[in-house]
Amino acid sequence: MDEVIISKAITDSYLKDLLDSMEVDVAIAGAGPSGMVAGYYLAKSKVKVAIFERKLSVGGGMWGGGIMFSRIVVQSEAKGILDEMGISAKQYQKGYYIADAIEAVSTLCSRCVKAGAKIFNLLSVEDVMIRENDKITGLVLNWSAVSLANLHVDPIGIRTKLAIDATGHDAEVCRIVARKTEAGVEVRGEKSMWAEVGEKAILENTRQVCPGLLVAGMAANAVFGSPRMGAVFGGMLLSGKKAAELAMDLLKKTKR
Amino acid sequence: MDEVIISKAITDSYLKDLLDSMEVDVAIAGAGPSGMVAGYYLAKSKVKVAIFERKLSVGGGMWGGGIMFSRIVVQSEAKGILDEMGISAKQYQKGYYIADAIEAVSTLCSRCVKAGAKIFNLLSVEDVMIRENDKITGLVLNWSAVSLANLHVDPIGIRTKLAIDATGHDAEVCRIVARKTEAGVEVRGEKSMWAEVGEKAILENTRQVCPGLLVAGMAANAVFGSPRMGAVFGGMLLSGKKAAELAMDLLKKTKR
Amino acid sequence: MDEVIISKAITDSYLKDLLDSMEVDVAIAGAGPSGMVAGYYLAKSKVKVAIFERKLSVGGGMWGGGIMFSRIVVQSEAKGILDEMGISAKQYQKGYYIADAIEAVSTLCSRCVKAGAKIFNLLSVEDVMIRENDKITGLVLNWSAVSLANLHVDPIGIRTKLAIDATGHDAEVCRIVARKTEAGVEVRGEKSMWAEVGEKAILENTRQVCPGLLVAGMAANAVFGSPRMGAVFGGMLLSGKKAAELAMDLLKKTKR
Amino acid sequence: MDEVIISKAITDSYLKDLLDSMEVDVAIAGAGPSGMVAGYYLAKSKVKVAIFERKLSVGGGMWGGGIMFSRIVVQSEAKGILDEMGISAKQYQKGYYIADAIEAVSTLCSRCVKAGAKIFNLLSVEDVMIRENDKITGLVLNWSAVSLANLHVDPIGIRTKLAIDATGHDAEVCRIVARKTEAGVEVRGEKSMWAEVGEKAILENTRQVCPGLLVAGMAANAVFGSPRMGAVFGGMLLSGKKAAELAMDLLKKTKR
Amino acid sequence: MDEVIISKAITDSYLKDLLDSMEVDVAIAGAGPSGMVAGYYLAKSKVKVAIFERKLSVGGGMWGGGIMFSRIVVQSEAKGILDEMGISAKQYQKGYYIADAIEAVSTLCSRCVKAGAKIFNLLSVEDVMIRENDKITGLVLNWSAVSLANLHVDPIGIRTKLAIDATGHDAEVCRIVARKTEAGVEVRGEKSMWAEVGEKAILENTRQVCPGLLVAGMAANAVFGSPRMGAVFGGMLLSGKKAAELAMDLLKKTKR
Amino acid sequence: MDEVIISKAITDSYLKDLLDSMEVDVAIAGAGPSGMVAGYYLAKSKVKVAIFERKLSVGGGMWGGGIMFSRIVVQSEAKGILDEMGISAKQYQKGYYIADAIEAVSTLCSRCVKAGAKIFNLLSVEDVMIRENDKITGLVLNWSAVSLANLHVDPIGIRTKLAIDATGHDAEVCRIVARKTEAGVEVRGEKSMWAEVGEKAILENTRQVCPGLLVAGMAANAVFGSPRMGAVFGGMLLSGKKAAELAMDLLKKTKR
Amino acid sequence: MDEVIISKAITDSYLKDLLDSMEVDVAIAGAGPSGMVAGYYLAKSKVKVAIFERKLSVGGGMWGGGIMFSRIVVQSEAKGILDEMGISAKQYQKGYYIADAIEAVSTLCSRCVKAGAKIFNLLSVEDVMIRENDKITGLVLNWSAVSLANLHVDPIGIRTKLAIDATGHDAEVCRIVARKTEAGVEVRGEKSMWAEVGEKAILENTRQVCPGLLVAGMAANAVFGSPRMGAVFGGMLLSGKKAAELAMDLLKKTKR
Amino acid sequence: MDEVIISKAITDSYLKDLLDSMEVDVAIAGAGPSGMVAGYYLAKSKVKVAIFERKLSVGGGMWGGGIMFSRIVVQSEAKGILDEMGISAKQYQKGYYIADAIEAVSTLCSRCVKAGAKIFNLLSVEDVMIRENDKITGLVLNWSAVSLANLHVDPIGIRTKLAIDATGHDAEVCRIVARKTEAGVEVRGEKSMWAEVGEKAILENTRQVCPGLLVAGMAANAVFGSPRMGAVFGGMLLSGKKAAELAMDLLKKTKR
């Protein structure tokens, strides 16, 4: 056991992956449930995908279930995704499945990485890269610790064919695009809670918001001003899957 | 989709598990790598086990690899645990395996919960329960948010046949026992880095420190004043496994 | 005395009440003087009522009297409520009664709970639940400690036939409704101090602001841009009583 | 309604009480459960008593029950005090009564003030007054806001025949006396949780710790190094009552 | 030396003055140079005047001179006020006098109080009192420590025939009046530095801004959008004097 | 009015005084009441004296009187100093004079500067200068803003024949000397309140603590472990006067 | 080695330079790369120039390279400036030179000062000085520590024929001019990243924004709403050089 | 200009240097004046040397001169080092040279890097690596941002033949060695100011404190309890040079 070999192994291995991920097919901002589901389906289809997560750990608000009671609810429509991932769930009442939040988020992440998606934690999306007509062509990244520590350090840019904003309620990437480009994106903000309507809307809202940028998960409802849903995660999972499918379609069109 | 059914499903389901976990065979403080490995092996052997984790997410410092480069090194001796868990690892140099920290921690957690261990996040171990001769008979828990928010709220106690302190460098439970009981535990503090020696010591240090309390992972080296190791995790995983084995032996002896 | 029985007694008992309060007739945000008076009169009339209070303790700013001198003034019109509650008050000058703020707030709370209102402290109203035409149909709750501790955890929703915003100067629920729904509520902000006018206005302002939502106490003056009053609490108490009466009328109409 | 009459009524009334309380028979530091019970029984027996509470509201940690579930447990021995106060309690299991924490703390406070005890909130005990042989002869008070706001402002002293430290776990007055006098008081710190033993010890520990100073409630166990009990409050209430009885005995002896 | 007599002497004496100052002829917000000069001239003419200062000490930014070099400059026009106060000043260059900032501010304060003005420190003006047509009829005060300590405590109101906003750059009272009344006051904000113009403007800007409210010192330039001047204080002193003269004129008119 | 002349006048004038004060007869740390009285009497006797004050304003805790009620008490023995300074005081009870704290502190400061003492505010004493046998030969100063802003900037040293620690309760200079030299100074900490004894002790404690360093005011009682006194300031003023007299004696001896 | 000579040497020497720099030809706000390059070329041409830097150290974000990897990229066009300064750079790929950020920033600073520019660190530009038609005629300065320490201390003004805003992304001086004058400056904010376009725009944007004020470096792109570039510094260096040339032209015109 | 080439150039280039510096001859903790001088002389002699600096910029407290007046004093003995570096200095008085702090620190750094020393900023020394008999064999590093941001991330170890603690007053590495090893190092803390003695002592104190660890600069005086010197930097520079010479001697001995 030599400490320097350990230091080199870690540095070498990480940096190769980081350099390799500086040009990808799809870059996802946010490793919450919808981002990881999207990453899973993209990687499974051999799309080159990287997920950039601001926090030390993945999963966003899913770990805490509802009011720190770490359970989540998933409706029938999304039960298939739980099954595909191997996440156990018990029926609470017809149409309502209850799962352990910790099992759910860790299993989602484990499956996503094993499918081939690269997750880079501790990196924040600080800005986007643009080209003619404000087309989004990349993400601008920095260590989250830089802003947490209030340091003044420049970011770097990475190139992507498509970006997905899966940053949750804040819709961070869309807000940046709204403020710093002329791409015509507007973030309306999520509305008050209405689970039924919110769950439906999230799928419709999962779409391309401007050339090069899709939105998924709660960010989708935030962008289009649809209601929030609370600790029910079916729509989130389905939105991630739909975002993956949309991205693959768009990539195909681009190739032709 | 009715919000109140969702609220009730979450509350009902969580509280039943919490009430059920108020009397367990083994209670583990800390859902870092050693705590989750211990939980996995205990649950696999049908021991009733609960893990209490202070943070929102599990995994402790493992997510960040070394200096935020999210890779970890595992030596040959512990490669078997990675294999058992299904965590991929590549050989970097003879005897040194490199794994993705995010895959490692999420897979460990996923497997631990599926094996049957209950993980309760956002709950801090604030104190222990004692009986005659300062035998440890339970953990005293509170929402971590209570102290983070600087609120004055009383904790609750849960009963366990054995407790494992897997809280890492801080050896939090052992420090409490050292300060607030006469059980004779002393926390010497970890020494400077020496991977080779630290990795060996951690296994020897994984043991019962006073009636009712075992120590595992970095907490073991902190209690006995052994060196730290850095971002090599073999000893941590083996320590978790050894703690599980020791606990099962002790439980058997108690039964007789 | 067994700690685990204590833990179970507390958990069991609280959870039953929490589950039971997930569907109520009237949900009140804020256990300040007007909220507790409203709760008292509603409970006395056998209406199923729950009060959700953000802080550890009830009473809001009443404890501190004026500039930390813990006395309050109540005018003749509201003396009857003090009498009904059993709060002692001495005449200072004709029409001006002076009471001990600590006796007043603790007695109000004691009577409110004994009358049958359930008070849940440490829970914040984070949002509302809406249905067609932005009718308010519930409150969205989270532990206050979650935001104080800066954690990312989802809330839960509870259903109510009517909600009362009794959150004081901030008119928190009305501000949420103004920002996150199309219900047409606007919060004008309280005006500078004019006790005479403020005390009259508060009763007129105690009314339904949109389907499903009433406003009471200082929140009423804040919503409608009326003057503040300072440490005179007569209007506050009368507003709470009026809110209770209005709510009962509305509930009756709904039943028919 | 004239604002200036209101201002004068509050200032006049409060200051008269404050001036009057500058010389009392018993001064209690801390308006938690044991302090308020002591205050109640002393006032009921016509002893001149003032309680000084650091926080805006009284009740200390009682509001939050166990882990924010606002219920408390009281054992049979102390049921009589609940009955005397008029606090409802249901039997959970033989010997264990469960009460609503909010009803309990507000009713205790209401009854204590009505019995004639003066409670001054927002005032911290910063030091004690001493005379020959370090006898405690008074409390040194300051607005809590002064230290919260980090201001440099001198305190004032008030005289008392006896002081009771009912400041909870911190045993603040005893710590001051230990650090700043030669009275021979030592604060050992509470031990880990053992409800059975803690509940018994608290009564034995409720006693005079040096001439002029008694200790009650959790402060008593903290001073003498006895175990903590968690969210069971029987011993706390009984300790408050015993402190009142001891104080009355001591006052009688002094008179003779 | 008896501590309780000391406590009573302080409380008694302060409270009498506070009660007496609840109805004054002129109430000045801010004990900076212009407020204290105004207070001095008003008191000298036997007008009943009280100054309310947010900070522990008076003098505002005058103590620090320019960039912490504690010297101030005063031009010839205002040399007379220095002489009247007995503040020494040396000519630096024709028309420019230099004085010790510490001597200046302490002497100003000393003379102001001796002339009969009451200065109340540690009290913030939180709001104003209004009557018909938003006429300002009083100030609403609270301990500064209340907001510094983030406490929720109500203020009290005091009555004044005229109020002077001498709160400096922030023009705090005028901003409150602009935001919370319909009195038509607007705060334009001070412009960039131009000493010559700023010094002239400050005298023109020292005037009544709405019925019952005058503005003096830097607040005057802030309200009317005139330039700042830096560490030259002649205009400030003259503005204070002019405000006193204006106030006396207005009081005379009112009497008639 | 030219801004640059103003800037130069301030910089020139201040820096000359600062350079001149780099070698003084007596350097006083702390411009509280005892430091300013000492400075006054020294300057009056033509001793070259500089006072260094950490805060923006002088006066320490005197501004706030007792519990923010800005009045102070002075006993008969010290009435003469009030008279000498021209500070008005009314008899409250035989032997107890009450004065306005704001008048007292500002007048003290005004008189001290006019007598010829230089007060430098915003400068902290960070360390002392020593020579053989740890004799104190100077003060080491830095802008207070440097440490408040957490900057890393070196201090400068100034030379003095004698230093007086008048920093109050903290006895900052004595603590530095105790920690960073072998001069044999020990700071015992002030004891609990006993006005009678504290007021006597302060005069005895006002003395030289090691070659080159005297202590005055509350710092004297803190060094020698005597009781505190609260908001009675007679001893403080007398201590300042005594320190001046002692210093003059010591300077004379040195000259011979 | 005498400490007082050291203190005097430092104070004397600094103050002379500070007084001398109170009237300059060009005052530059910000000692980042563009400000220091501008300072270098101006000083080299014997223009009297002073640079005011808010931080303790110069260089701004250049020290951290990209994401804390302390390397910077410079394109061919700006290689000449590196050569002139003596900063080594290796070609990474055709047209892309890579340099050590630490060597670059320290060498730039060293050369700038040696060329004769005065750099004053720890001084913030708080405002500007204006004359007729809002022409900028000076900078208003204060110690940065004053605002970091939240002190209330007045600034001083210095005169300059021309000012250059080289404060980076924030364009601090331009924002002040936009907010506090009528000079017609507007800060549009930088756009998202597009290195190619940003690098071209920065040169065009380096110009006079209103009489007396030029803008250089990232501040130029921020003012005119051009894209950011990331850790490529060629445009920054060229912008500094162009600003120097423009300033010299303007100074010449003024002279005529 | 392609952003991704820029990102790759930076990452590639930095990582190669970081990997290369994981095994060095001399590792210096702290890029203050003594560390940079040591680095300069070592690199000049072709020793492989890396400097690790906690802050974003190098230079430590040198930038601020004395009390933010950015000038430093150097005595005759060290004038030669200034000359060697090309730092201008003027004689202030015989034996006292005064230099611009900003020129000094930037030039020192520039020359140090050009001589071949690698400076890594933003990396903190968190611990040391040890072998048999607590010989120091490496430094344990982490991003400073990790602890500033309060993240839980493991460090990495790098190997060095010799380490130099040049961390200034705090003597950080020596403190770690004192606390976490048995190497027998004790940090006595610097004494009060005595420039003459401190300047001499620093050279004697510049030595090996335990196998593998030298100490230089203020850290040397802190370890051995010698006086501080203030803003005179001659001893610091000479100490850096001596540390380099000592290190080269020790390396030669090791080779043989």
mmCIF file with all atom_site columns, C-alpha atoms in Angstrom, chain H residues 3 81 96 142 146 153 159 215 219 242:
data_model
loop_
_atom_site.group_PDB
_atom_site.id
_atom_site.type_symbol
_atom_site.label_atom_id
_atom_site.label_alt_id
_atom_site.label_comp_id
_atom_site.label_asym_id
_atom_site.label_entity_id
_atom_site.label_seq_id
_atom_site.pdbx_PDB_ins_code
_atom_site.Cartn_x
_atom_site.Cartn_y
_atom_site.Cartn_z
_atom_site.occupancy
_atom_site.B_iso_or_equiv
_atom_site.pdbx_formal_charge
_atom_site.auth_seq_id
_atom_site.auth_comp_id
_atom_site.auth_asym_id
_atom_site.auth_atom_id
_atom_site.pdbx_PDB_model_num
ATOM 1  C CA . GLU H 1 3   ? -13.466 26.383 -25.563 1.00 0.00 ? 3   GLU H CA 1
ATOM 2  C CA . ILE H 1 81  ? 18.630  38.979 -1.585  1.00 0.00 ? 81  ILE H CA 1
ATOM 3  C CA . TYR H 1 96  ? 17.004  50.400 7.010   1.00 0.00 ? 96  TYR H CA 1
ATOM 4  C CA . ASN H 1 142 ? -6.556  18.740 -0.040  1.00 0.00 ? 142 ASN H CA 1
ATOM 5  C CA . VAL H 1 146 ? -13.049 21.596 0.555   1.00 0.00 ? 146 VAL H CA 1
ATOM 6  C CA . VAL H 1 153 ? -13.793 14.776 1.030   1.00 0.00 ? 153 VAL H CA 1
ATOM 7  C CA . ARG H 1 159 ? 6.005   11.921 -1.186  1.00 0.00 ? 159 ARG H CA 1
ATOM 8  C CA . VAL H 1 215 ? 11.039  24.934 9.621   1.00 0.00 ? 215 VAL H CA 1
ATOM 9  C CA . ALA H 1 219 ? 7.079   29.388 11.738  1.00 0.00 ? 219 ALA H CA 1
ATOM 10 C CA . LYS H 1 242 ? 19.212  29.166 4.979   1.00 0.00 ? 242 LYS H CA 1
#
